[in-house]
mmCIF file of C-alpha atoms and ligand atoms in Angstrom:
data_model
loop_
_atom_site.group_PDB
_atom_site.id
_atom_site.type_symbol
_atom_site.label_atom_id
_atom_site.label_comp_id
_atom_site.label_asym_id
_atom_site.label_seq_id
_atom_site.Cartn_x
_atom_site.Cartn_y
_atom_site.Cartn_z
ATOM 1 C CA MET A 1 131.379 89.028 110.716
ATOM 2 C CA LEU A 2 133.874 90.111 113.304
ATOM 3 C CA ALA A 3 135.794 87.635 115.357
ATOM 4 C CA ALA A 4 134.075 87.555 118.814
ATOM 5 C CA ASP A 5 134.375 85.676 122.098
ATOM 6 C CA HIS A 6 130.727 84.364 122.320
ATOM 7 C CA ALA A 7 131.692 82.068 125.226
ATOM 8 C CA ALA A 8 132.726 85.116 127.147
ATOM 9 C CA ARG A 9 129.808 86.946 126.441
ATOM 10 C CA LEU A 10 127.186 84.225 127.104
ATOM 11 C CA GLY A 11 129.013 83.561 130.634
ATOM 12 C CA ASP A 12 128.933 87.380 131.212
ATOM 13 C CA ALA A 13 125.482 87.532 130.425
ATOM 14 C CA ALA A 14 124.569 84.636 132.880
ATOM 15 C CA SER A 15 126.505 86.035 135.573
ATOM 16 C CA ARG A 16 124.833 89.563 135.302
ATOM 17 C CA LEU A 17 121.359 87.746 135.284
ATOM 18 C CA ALA A 18 122.262 85.789 138.527
ATOM 19 C CA ALA A 19 123.499 89.009 139.853
ATOM 20 C CA VAL A 20 120.056 90.600 139.681
ATOM 21 C CA GLY A 21 118.146 87.248 140.652
ATOM 22 C CA GLY A 22 116.906 86.526 137.314
ATOM 23 C CA SER A 23 115.767 82.956 136.242
ATOM 24 C CA ALA A 24 116.510 83.244 132.435
ATOM 25 C CA LEU A 25 117.397 85.505 129.491
ATOM 26 C CA VAL A 26 115.003 85.142 126.395
ATOM 27 C CA ILE A 27 116.679 86.518 123.159
ATOM 28 C CA ALA A 28 114.896 86.569 119.622
ATOM 29 C CA PRO A 29 116.516 87.003 116.475
ATOM 30 C CA SER A 30 117.896 90.704 116.958
ATOM 31 C CA PRO A 31 121.147 92.451 117.265
ATOM 32 C CA ASP A 32 121.343 91.116 120.727
ATOM 33 C CA LEU A 33 121.397 87.547 119.320
ATOM 34 C CA ARG A 34 123.909 88.532 116.919
ATOM 35 C CA TYR A 35 125.966 89.871 119.505
ATOM 36 C CA LEU A 36 125.533 87.077 122.018
ATOM 37 C CA ILE A 37 125.989 84.077 119.562
ATOM 38 C CA GLY A 38 126.525 85.518 116.057
ATOM 39 C CA TYR A 39 123.388 84.032 114.829
ATOM 40 C CA GLU A 40 120.981 86.333 112.825
ATOM 41 C CA PRO A 41 118.036 84.651 111.178
ATOM 42 C CA MET A 42 114.952 86.378 109.962
ATOM 43 C CA PRO A 43 112.313 87.150 112.749
ATOM 44 C CA LEU A 44 109.183 85.501 111.893
ATOM 45 C CA GLU A 45 106.017 84.262 113.139
ATOM 46 C CA ARG A 46 107.687 80.887 114.238
ATOM 47 C CA PRO A 47 109.485 81.656 117.282
ATOM 48 C CA THR A 48 113.300 81.268 117.501
ATOM 49 C CA VAL A 49 114.687 82.094 120.933
ATOM 50 C CA LEU A 50 118.017 81.799 122.765
ATOM 51 C CA VAL A 51 117.450 80.976 126.635
ATOM 52 C CA VAL A 52 120.276 81.376 129.097
ATOM 53 C CA ASP A 53 119.584 80.640 132.576
ATOM 54 C CA ALA A 54 121.591 82.096 135.646
ATOM 55 C CA GLU A 55 123.780 78.828 136.034
ATOM 56 C CA GLY A 56 124.914 79.517 132.434
ATOM 57 C CA ALA A 57 122.896 76.733 130.587
ATOM 58 C CA VAL A 58 122.325 77.996 126.958
ATOM 59 C CA VAL A 59 119.765 76.460 124.722
ATOM 60 C CA LEU A 60 118.821 77.840 121.098
ATOM 61 C CA ILE A 61 115.092 76.661 120.295
ATOM 62 C CA VAL A 62 114.436 77.009 116.589
ATOM 63 C CA PRO A 63 111.767 75.760 114.040
ATOM 64 C CA ALA A 64 112.974 72.531 113.050
ATOM 65 C CA LEU A 65 113.222 73.672 109.610
ATOM 66 C CA GLU A 66 116.041 76.171 110.395
ATOM 67 C CA ARG A 67 117.916 73.641 112.657
ATOM 68 C CA PRO A 68 120.485 73.269 109.819
ATOM 69 C CA LEU A 69 120.877 76.979 109.512
ATOM 70 C CA ALA A 70 121.404 77.447 113.213
ATOM 71 C CA ALA A 71 123.945 74.593 113.365
ATOM 72 C CA GLU A 72 126.259 76.541 110.809
ATOM 73 C CA THR A 73 126.603 79.288 113.024
ATOM 74 C CA GLY A 74 130.300 79.500 114.411
ATOM 75 C CA ALA A 75 129.550 79.491 117.902
ATOM 76 C CA ALA A 76 126.946 76.305 117.759
ATOM 77 C CA GLU A 77 129.312 74.226 119.880
ATOM 78 C CA LEU A 78 128.342 76.589 122.801
ATOM 79 C CA PHE A 79 124.761 75.453 123.140
ATOM 80 C CA GLU A 80 122.211 72.899 122.628
ATOM 81 C CA ILE A 81 120.038 73.383 119.709
ATOM 82 C CA VAL A 82 116.605 72.071 120.160
ATOM 83 C CA GLY A 83 114.230 72.062 117.044
ATOM 84 C CA TRP A 84 110.394 72.177 117.298
ATOM 85 C CA ARG A 85 108.072 70.936 114.450
ATOM 86 C CA ASP A 86 104.966 72.558 113.222
ATOM 87 C CA ASP A 87 102.765 70.166 114.967
ATOM 88 C CA GLU A 88 104.366 71.005 118.423
ATOM 89 C CA ASP A 89 103.565 74.045 120.636
ATOM 90 C CA PRO A 90 106.789 76.023 120.748
ATOM 91 C CA TYR A 91 105.808 78.207 123.707
ATOM 92 C CA ALA A 92 105.270 75.023 125.918
ATOM 93 C CA LEU A 93 108.732 73.904 124.892
ATOM 94 C CA ILE A 94 110.361 77.285 125.564
ATOM 95 C CA ALA A 95 108.424 77.550 128.890
ATOM 96 C CA SER A 96 109.874 73.911 129.845
ATOM 97 C CA ARG A 97 113.443 75.672 129.595
ATOM 98 C CA LEU A 98 112.510 78.585 131.492
ATOM 99 C CA GLY A 99 112.089 76.761 134.887
ATOM 100 C CA GLY A 100 108.265 77.592 135.006
ATOM 101 C CA GLY A 101 108.559 80.883 136.810
ATOM 102 C CA GLY A 102 110.768 83.514 138.476
ATOM 103 C CA THR A 103 111.823 86.757 136.475
ATOM 104 C CA VAL A 104 112.298 86.382 132.744
ATOM 105 C CA PHE A 105 114.590 88.974 131.140
ATOM 106 C CA VAL A 106 113.334 89.390 127.531
ATOM 107 C CA GLY A 107 115.337 91.210 124.831
ATOM 108 C CA ASP A 108 113.506 94.386 123.623
ATOM 109 C CA ARG A 109 113.324 93.026 119.811
ATOM 110 C CA ILE A 110 110.827 90.193 120.035
ATOM 111 C CA TRP A 111 107.462 89.870 118.529
ATOM 112 C CA GLY A 112 104.607 91.035 120.738
ATOM 113 C CA SER A 113 102.784 87.873 119.798
ATOM 114 C CA HIS A 114 105.658 85.660 121.161
ATOM 115 C CA VAL A 115 105.809 87.677 124.397
ATOM 116 C CA LEU A 116 101.942 87.251 124.593
ATOM 117 C CA SER A 117 102.139 83.540 124.086
ATOM 118 C CA LEU A 118 104.879 83.081 126.686
ATOM 119 C CA GLN A 119 102.932 84.880 129.152
ATOM 120 C CA ARG A 120 99.983 82.912 128.680
ATOM 121 C CA THR A 121 101.757 79.616 128.820
ATOM 122 C CA MET A 122 103.859 80.914 132.104
ATOM 123 C CA PRO A 123 101.256 82.961 134.100
ATOM 124 C CA GLY A 124 103.406 82.633 137.353
ATOM 125 C CA ALA A 125 106.573 84.386 135.871
ATOM 126 C CA ALA A 126 107.445 87.882 136.070
ATOM 127 C CA TRP A 127 108.743 89.619 132.851
ATOM 128 C CA THR A 128 111.131 92.531 132.435
ATOM 129 C CA SER A 129 113.389 93.950 129.627
ATOM 130 C CA ALA A 130 116.846 92.342 129.133
ATOM 131 C CA THR A 131 118.248 95.708 128.131
ATOM 132 C CA PRO A 132 119.944 96.335 131.407
ATOM 133 C CA ILE A 133 121.865 93.195 131.007
ATOM 134 C CA VAL A 134 122.597 92.514 127.163
ATOM 135 C CA GLY A 135 122.265 96.399 126.442
ATOM 136 C CA ALA A 136 124.743 97.296 129.079
ATOM 137 C CA MET A 137 127.175 94.580 127.752
ATOM 138 C CA ARG A 138 126.877 96.033 124.139
ATOM 139 C CA ALA A 139 127.362 99.601 125.318
ATOM 140 C CA ARG A 140 131.034 98.972 126.136
ATOM 141 C CA LYS A 141 132.642 98.074 122.670
ATOM 142 C CA ASP A 142 135.791 95.787 122.508
ATOM 143 C CA GLU A 143 138.730 96.581 120.421
ATOM 144 C CA ALA A 144 137.397 94.658 117.271
ATOM 145 C CA GLU A 145 134.075 96.521 117.450
ATOM 146 C CA LEU A 146 135.738 99.999 117.876
ATOM 147 C CA GLY A 147 137.794 99.101 115.023
ATOM 148 C CA ALA A 148 134.694 98.509 112.875
ATOM 149 C CA LEU A 149 133.275 101.710 114.133
ATOM 150 C CA ARG A 150 136.192 103.435 113.198
ATOM 151 C CA ARG A 151 136.373 102.032 109.641
ATOM 152 C CA ALA A 152 132.686 102.945 109.040
ATOM 153 C CA ALA A 153 133.332 106.509 110.314
ATOM 154 C CA ALA A 154 136.385 106.914 108.017
ATOM 155 C CA ALA A 155 134.445 105.514 105.158
ATOM 156 C CA ALA A 156 131.489 108.037 105.751
ATOM 157 C CA ASP A 157 134.036 110.981 105.985
ATOM 158 C CA ALA A 158 135.538 109.933 102.633
ATOM 159 C CA ALA A 159 132.235 109.677 101.181
ATOM 160 C CA LEU A 160 131.260 113.215 102.224
ATOM 161 C CA ALA A 161 134.678 114.743 100.926
ATOM 162 C CA ASP A 162 133.861 113.113 97.746
ATOM 163 C CA LEU A 163 130.506 114.314 97.477
ATOM 164 C CA VAL A 164 131.326 118.081 98.268
ATOM 165 C CA ALA A 165 133.891 117.856 95.345
ATOM 166 C CA GLU A 166 130.622 117.361 93.132
ATOM 167 C CA PRO A 167 128.420 120.033 91.900
ATOM 168 C CA ILE A 168 125.419 120.000 94.119
ATOM 169 C CA GLY A 169 123.266 123.103 93.595
ATOM 170 C CA GLY A 170 120.483 122.439 91.068
ATOM 171 C CA ARG A 171 120.232 118.791 91.758
ATOM 172 C CA THR A 172 117.205 117.439 93.686
ATOM 173 C CA GLU A 173 117.573 116.128 97.070
ATOM 174 C CA ARG A 174 116.782 112.770 95.905
ATOM 175 C CA ALA A 175 119.709 112.958 93.437
ATOM 176 C CA VAL A 176 122.172 113.838 96.083
ATOM 177 C CA ALA A 177 120.952 111.109 98.350
ATOM 178 C CA ALA A 178 121.679 108.581 95.815
ATOM 179 C CA MET A 179 125.141 109.907 95.148
ATOM 180 C CA LEU A 180 125.818 109.748 98.669
ATOM 181 C CA ALA A 181 124.529 106.185 98.989
ATOM 182 C CA GLU A 182 126.796 105.095 96.228
ATOM 183 C CA LEU A 183 129.707 106.690 97.627
ATOM 184 C CA LEU A 184 129.069 105.106 101.178
ATOM 185 C CA VAL A 185 129.358 101.686 99.484
ATOM 186 C CA ALA A 186 132.391 102.716 97.127
ATOM 187 C CA HIS A 187 134.378 103.752 100.217
ATOM 188 C CA GLY A 188 133.807 100.215 101.982
ATOM 189 C CA HIS A 189 130.379 100.040 103.508
ATOM 190 C CA ASP A 190 128.484 96.969 103.185
ATOM 191 C CA THR A 191 125.259 98.901 102.762
ATOM 192 C CA ALA A 192 124.290 102.377 102.896
ATOM 193 C CA GLU A 193 121.291 102.603 105.380
ATOM 194 C CA PHE A 194 120.202 106.093 105.270
ATOM 195 C CA THR A 195 120.895 109.235 103.549
ATOM 196 C CA ILE A 196 119.049 112.300 104.599
ATOM 197 C CA VAL A 197 119.337 115.458 102.221
ATOM 198 C CA ALA A 198 117.246 118.094 103.675
ATOM 199 C CA SER A 199 117.531 121.448 101.724
ATOM 200 C CA GLY A 200 116.054 124.877 102.632
ATOM 201 C CA PRO A 201 112.937 125.007 104.761
ATOM 202 C CA ASN A 202 113.258 120.940 104.662
ATOM 203 C CA ALA A 203 116.530 121.264 106.865
ATOM 204 C CA ALA A 204 114.249 122.147 109.700
ATOM 205 C CA SER A 205 112.734 118.612 109.633
ATOM 206 C CA PRO A 206 115.554 116.417 111.444
ATOM 207 C CA HIS A 207 114.374 113.212 109.931
ATOM 208 C CA HIS A 208 113.502 114.473 106.449
ATOM 209 C CA GLU A 209 112.946 112.041 103.544
ATOM 210 C CA PRO A 210 114.700 113.318 100.317
ATOM 211 C CA THR A 211 112.279 114.913 97.895
ATOM 212 C CA ASP A 212 112.430 116.146 94.382
ATOM 213 C CA ARG A 213 113.064 119.631 95.591
ATOM 214 C CA ARG A 214 116.060 121.220 93.739
ATOM 215 C CA ILE A 215 118.864 122.774 95.899
ATOM 216 C CA GLY A 216 119.162 126.399 95.377
ATOM 217 C CA ALA A 217 121.566 129.300 96.078
ATOM 218 C CA GLY A 218 121.668 130.089 99.886
ATOM 219 C CA ASP A 219 119.964 126.947 101.038
ATOM 220 C CA ALA A 220 121.205 125.377 104.137
ATOM 221 C CA ILE A 221 121.491 121.533 103.398
ATOM 222 C CA VAL A 222 121.699 119.131 106.123
ATOM 223 C CA LEU A 223 123.323 115.821 105.122
ATOM 224 C CA ASP A 224 122.808 113.072 107.571
ATOM 225 C CA PHE A 225 124.036 109.782 106.423
ATOM 226 C CA GLY A 226 125.452 106.040 107.343
ATOM 227 C CA GLY A 227 125.635 102.647 106.521
ATOM 228 C CA THR A 228 127.258 99.345 107.934
ATOM 229 C CA ILE A 229 130.710 97.817 107.923
ATOM 230 C CA ASP A 230 130.763 94.269 109.582
ATOM 231 C CA GLY A 231 127.316 95.107 111.122
ATOM 232 C CA TYR A 232 128.627 98.401 112.784
ATOM 233 C CA TYR A 233 126.919 101.604 111.880
ATOM 234 C CA SER A 234 128.518 104.901 110.707
ATOM 235 C CA ASP A 235 126.173 108.078 111.190
ATOM 236 C CA THR A 236 127.531 111.620 110.477
ATOM 237 C CA THR A 237 125.893 114.957 109.809
ATOM 238 C CA ARG A 238 127.334 117.979 108.203
ATOM 239 C CA THR A 239 125.534 121.034 106.904
ATOM 240 C CA LEU A 240 126.410 122.768 103.603
ATOM 241 C CA VAL A 241 125.249 125.758 101.762
ATOM 242 C CA VAL A 242 125.435 126.425 98.032
ATOM 243 C CA GLY A 243 126.617 129.960 97.151
ATOM 244 C CA ALA A 244 126.709 132.674 99.856
ATOM 245 C CA ALA A 245 125.350 131.898 103.376
ATOM 246 C CA GLY A 246 122.775 134.175 104.888
ATOM 247 C CA LYS A 247 123.596 136.008 108.194
ATOM 248 C CA GLN A 248 121.074 133.761 109.953
ATOM 249 C CA LEU A 249 122.555 130.476 108.639
ATOM 250 C CA VAL A 250 126.224 131.626 109.574
ATOM 251 C CA ALA A 251 124.864 132.648 113.283
ATOM 252 C CA VAL A 252 122.993 129.289 113.717
ATOM 253 C CA HIS A 253 125.752 127.316 112.550
ATOM 254 C CA ALA A 254 128.243 129.071 114.894
ATOM 255 C CA VAL A 255 126.062 128.273 117.836
ATOM 256 C CA VAL A 256 125.671 124.729 116.741
ATOM 257 C CA ALA A 257 129.238 124.118 116.319
ATOM 258 C CA GLU A 258 129.987 125.525 119.825
ATOM 259 C CA ALA A 259 127.408 123.187 121.290
ATOM 260 C CA GLN A 260 128.835 120.252 119.294
ATOM 261 C CA ARG A 261 132.266 121.200 120.587
ATOM 262 C CA ALA A 262 131.331 121.660 124.127
ATOM 263 C CA ALA A 263 129.407 118.329 124.199
ATOM 264 C CA THR A 264 132.337 116.497 122.784
ATOM 265 C CA ASP A 265 134.797 118.172 125.299
ATOM 266 C CA ALA A 266 132.562 116.970 128.149
ATOM 267 C CA VAL A 267 132.925 113.397 127.155
ATOM 268 C CA ARG A 268 135.273 111.301 129.662
ATOM 269 C CA PRO A 269 135.011 108.404 131.663
ATOM 270 C CA GLY A 270 133.095 108.663 134.966
ATOM 271 C CA VAL A 271 130.521 111.469 133.922
ATOM 272 C CA GLU A 272 126.933 110.792 133.394
ATOM 273 C CA MET A 273 125.330 110.407 129.892
ATOM 274 C CA TRP A 274 122.981 113.302 130.718
ATOM 275 C CA THR A 275 125.653 115.739 131.319
ATOM 276 C CA ILE A 276 126.731 115.621 127.435
ATOM 277 C CA ASP A 277 123.197 116.627 126.739
ATOM 278 C CA ARG A 278 123.452 119.293 129.057
ATOM 279 C CA ALA A 279 126.658 120.786 127.808
ATOM 280 C CA ALA A 280 125.282 121.160 124.325
ATOM 281 C CA ARG A 281 121.997 122.547 125.627
ATOM 282 C CA THR A 282 123.508 125.139 127.848
ATOM 283 C CA VAL A 283 125.169 126.703 124.721
ATOM 284 C CA ILE A 284 122.118 126.649 122.713
ATOM 285 C CA ASP A 285 119.949 127.857 125.522
ATOM 286 C CA ASP A 286 122.288 130.726 126.249
ATOM 287 C CA ALA A 287 122.181 131.686 122.319
ATOM 288 C CA GLY A 288 118.456 131.951 122.736
ATOM 289 C CA TYR A 289 117.528 128.730 120.373
ATOM 290 C CA GLY A 290 116.673 126.423 123.381
ATOM 291 C CA ASP A 291 113.256 125.720 122.141
ATOM 292 C CA ARG A 292 114.658 125.041 118.573
ATOM 293 C CA PHE A 293 116.747 122.277 119.700
ATOM 294 C CA ILE A 294 114.132 119.710 119.514
ATOM 295 C CA HIS A 295 115.943 116.365 120.095
ATOM 296 C CA ARG A 296 118.265 114.794 122.382
ATOM 297 C CA THR A 297 122.108 115.173 121.848
ATOM 298 C CA GLY A 298 122.971 111.746 121.105
ATOM 299 C CA HIS A 299 122.611 108.017 121.067
ATOM 300 C CA GLY A 300 124.762 105.060 121.493
ATOM 301 C CA ILE A 301 125.639 103.228 118.123
ATOM 302 C CA GLY A 302 126.977 99.718 117.200
ATOM 303 C CA LEU A 303 125.071 96.854 115.754
ATOM 304 C CA GLU A 304 122.192 99.136 116.054
ATOM 305 C CA LEU A 305 121.829 102.867 114.751
ATOM 306 C CA HIS A 306 120.345 103.874 117.893
ATOM 307 C CA GLU A 307 121.047 102.081 120.995
ATOM 308 C CA PRO A 308 121.715 102.690 124.786
ATOM 309 C CA PRO A 309 123.005 104.687 126.129
ATOM 310 C CA TYR A 310 121.496 107.994 125.157
ATOM 311 C CA ALA A 311 122.757 111.570 125.638
ATOM 312 C CA ALA A 312 119.390 112.934 127.055
ATOM 313 C CA ALA A 313 118.060 114.359 130.270
ATOM 314 C CA GLY A 314 117.554 111.417 132.712
ATOM 315 C CA ASP A 315 120.033 108.883 131.451
ATOM 316 C CA HIS A 316 122.244 108.329 134.374
ATOM 317 C CA THR A 317 124.626 105.761 132.595
ATOM 318 C CA VAL A 318 128.080 106.435 133.826
ATOM 319 C CA LEU A 319 130.606 106.642 130.833
ATOM 320 C CA GLU A 320 133.193 103.883 130.553
ATOM 321 C CA PRO A 321 136.155 103.626 127.889
ATOM 322 C CA GLY A 322 134.667 101.698 124.916
ATOM 323 C CA MET A 323 131.373 103.355 124.666
ATOM 324 C CA ALA A 324 130.475 104.958 121.422
ATOM 325 C CA PHE A 325 127.815 107.401 120.934
ATOM 326 C CA SER A 326 126.660 110.317 118.596
ATOM 327 C CA VAL A 327 126.937 114.001 119.422
ATOM 328 C CA GLU A 328 124.549 115.881 117.344
ATOM 329 C CA PRO A 329 123.210 118.905 118.434
ATOM 330 C CA GLY A 330 120.964 121.036 116.031
ATOM 331 C CA ILE A 331 118.693 124.058 115.550
ATOM 332 C CA TYR A 332 115.737 124.150 113.473
ATOM 333 C CA LEU A 333 113.935 127.191 112.271
ATOM 334 C CA GLU A 334 110.549 126.088 110.755
ATOM 335 C CA GLY A 335 109.911 127.182 107.221
ATOM 336 C CA LYS A 336 113.510 128.637 106.986
ATOM 337 C CA LEU A 337 116.506 126.421 107.651
ATOM 338 C CA GLY A 338 118.218 124.010 109.871
ATOM 339 C CA VAL A 339 121.744 122.982 111.122
ATOM 340 C CA ARG A 340 122.928 119.979 112.632
ATOM 341 C CA ILE A 341 126.471 118.685 113.192
ATOM 342 C CA GLU A 342 127.155 115.065 114.231
ATOM 343 C CA ASP A 343 130.098 112.946 114.958
ATOM 344 C CA ILE A 344 130.379 109.593 116.536
ATOM 345 C CA VAL A 345 132.836 109.632 119.536
ATOM 346 C CA ALA A 346 134.291 106.979 121.438
ATOM 347 C CA VAL A 347 135.140 107.234 125.150
ATOM 348 C CA THR A 348 138.908 106.503 125.954
ATOM 349 C CA GLU A 349 140.603 105.709 129.198
ATOM 350 C CA THR A 350 141.175 109.488 129.658
ATOM 351 C CA GLY A 351 138.701 111.328 127.568
ATOM 352 C CA VAL A 352 137.226 111.258 123.941
ATOM 353 C CA GLU A 353 138.024 109.868 120.630
ATOM 354 C CA PRO A 354 136.016 111.549 117.699
ATOM 355 C CA LEU A 355 135.629 108.948 115.249
ATOM 356 C CA ASN A 356 134.544 111.278 112.712
ATOM 357 C CA THR A 357 137.090 113.847 111.341
ATOM 358 C CA SER A 358 135.292 115.710 108.578
ATOM 359 C CA PRO A 359 135.804 119.509 109.018
ATOM 360 C CA ARG A 360 132.904 120.783 111.104
ATOM 361 C CA ALA A 361 132.869 124.293 109.555
ATOM 362 C CA LEU A 362 129.795 125.344 107.402
ATOM 363 C CA VAL A 363 130.800 124.052 104.131
ATOM 364 C CA VAL A 364 130.129 126.459 101.347
ATOM 365 C CA LEU A 365 129.997 125.197 97.728
ATOM 366 C CA ASP A 366 129.929 127.059 94.622
HETATM 367 ZN ZN1 LIG B 1 118.299 111.166 113.936
HETATM 368 ZN ZN1 LIG B 2 122.698 111.063 111.879
HETATM 369 ZN ZN1 LIG B 3 122.577 110.021 114.851
#
């Protein structure tokens, strides 16, 4: 686990909560909880919640049997740990720590059963999402977090460099995905989390699951893969072709590469997130493929693969140094081919730092 100043994060969360007039934050086992206190038990039907109030009081309420586990957390001296036994009502206990009312800010990743029980126990409270508080904090990475993202990106780039040195033509998507997963770990990932290998017509499906299809000459191959190092994700995409590339693939790839460059060039502090999407979309619209660019341009990345902010129409997050997100335009021609190019980028004091540095040209393999 990365060294993190959990006391500062808890203090920041409490003052943000006070600034919006909230009464308490309720965070269940999730990346938010890991971020705030470094504790990451399994989310289960027995509720575990961190409660932070606007005055900065912090209590971790846990099933009594997990009290020893919680006490081992490095940050355990920062909060009171209260255990509840199976013959007690945990929701009444949690409610007693929530002050009975006001506006409660709840983390996005909490089971519906827990929220519904809390709402039944506290009919007078108002409930809203904690993402404007904790999500906003997590969006701006500190140096240690940026370091982990850089290491993850470099390891993913190294995995790709090794992969393209292997013969890929004639192998199945599934076999190539397995090779890629092994290489991600060999280059330092703690785990390989996903390896999309989408060839030929399958490349037109952005979240394709690898199949037993054998990769043939002239196929576009979209490789989109990543894993975690110290909890932080890599996520990169390159498009390859085995043998000679057809005219259409070359043309589409050039448009996507130009869109990816334009969007990356638009990244700097002070601009709004939607403008990054606009920059990519303008290039693809102008080339006549606007309706074939069927997803947003990017997503924040950190302890989660997809987290705020989003490079999409309507996201008015103002970019700040330390934010990290993907830039991944694509064009998908159903039944034929698909092309996507994806890098993780970080916002610097003056502009942008692409964390992935693999060549972005169409990779032609023999
Ligand atoms: Zn995706
Ligand atoms: Zn990806
Ligand atoms: Zn992505």
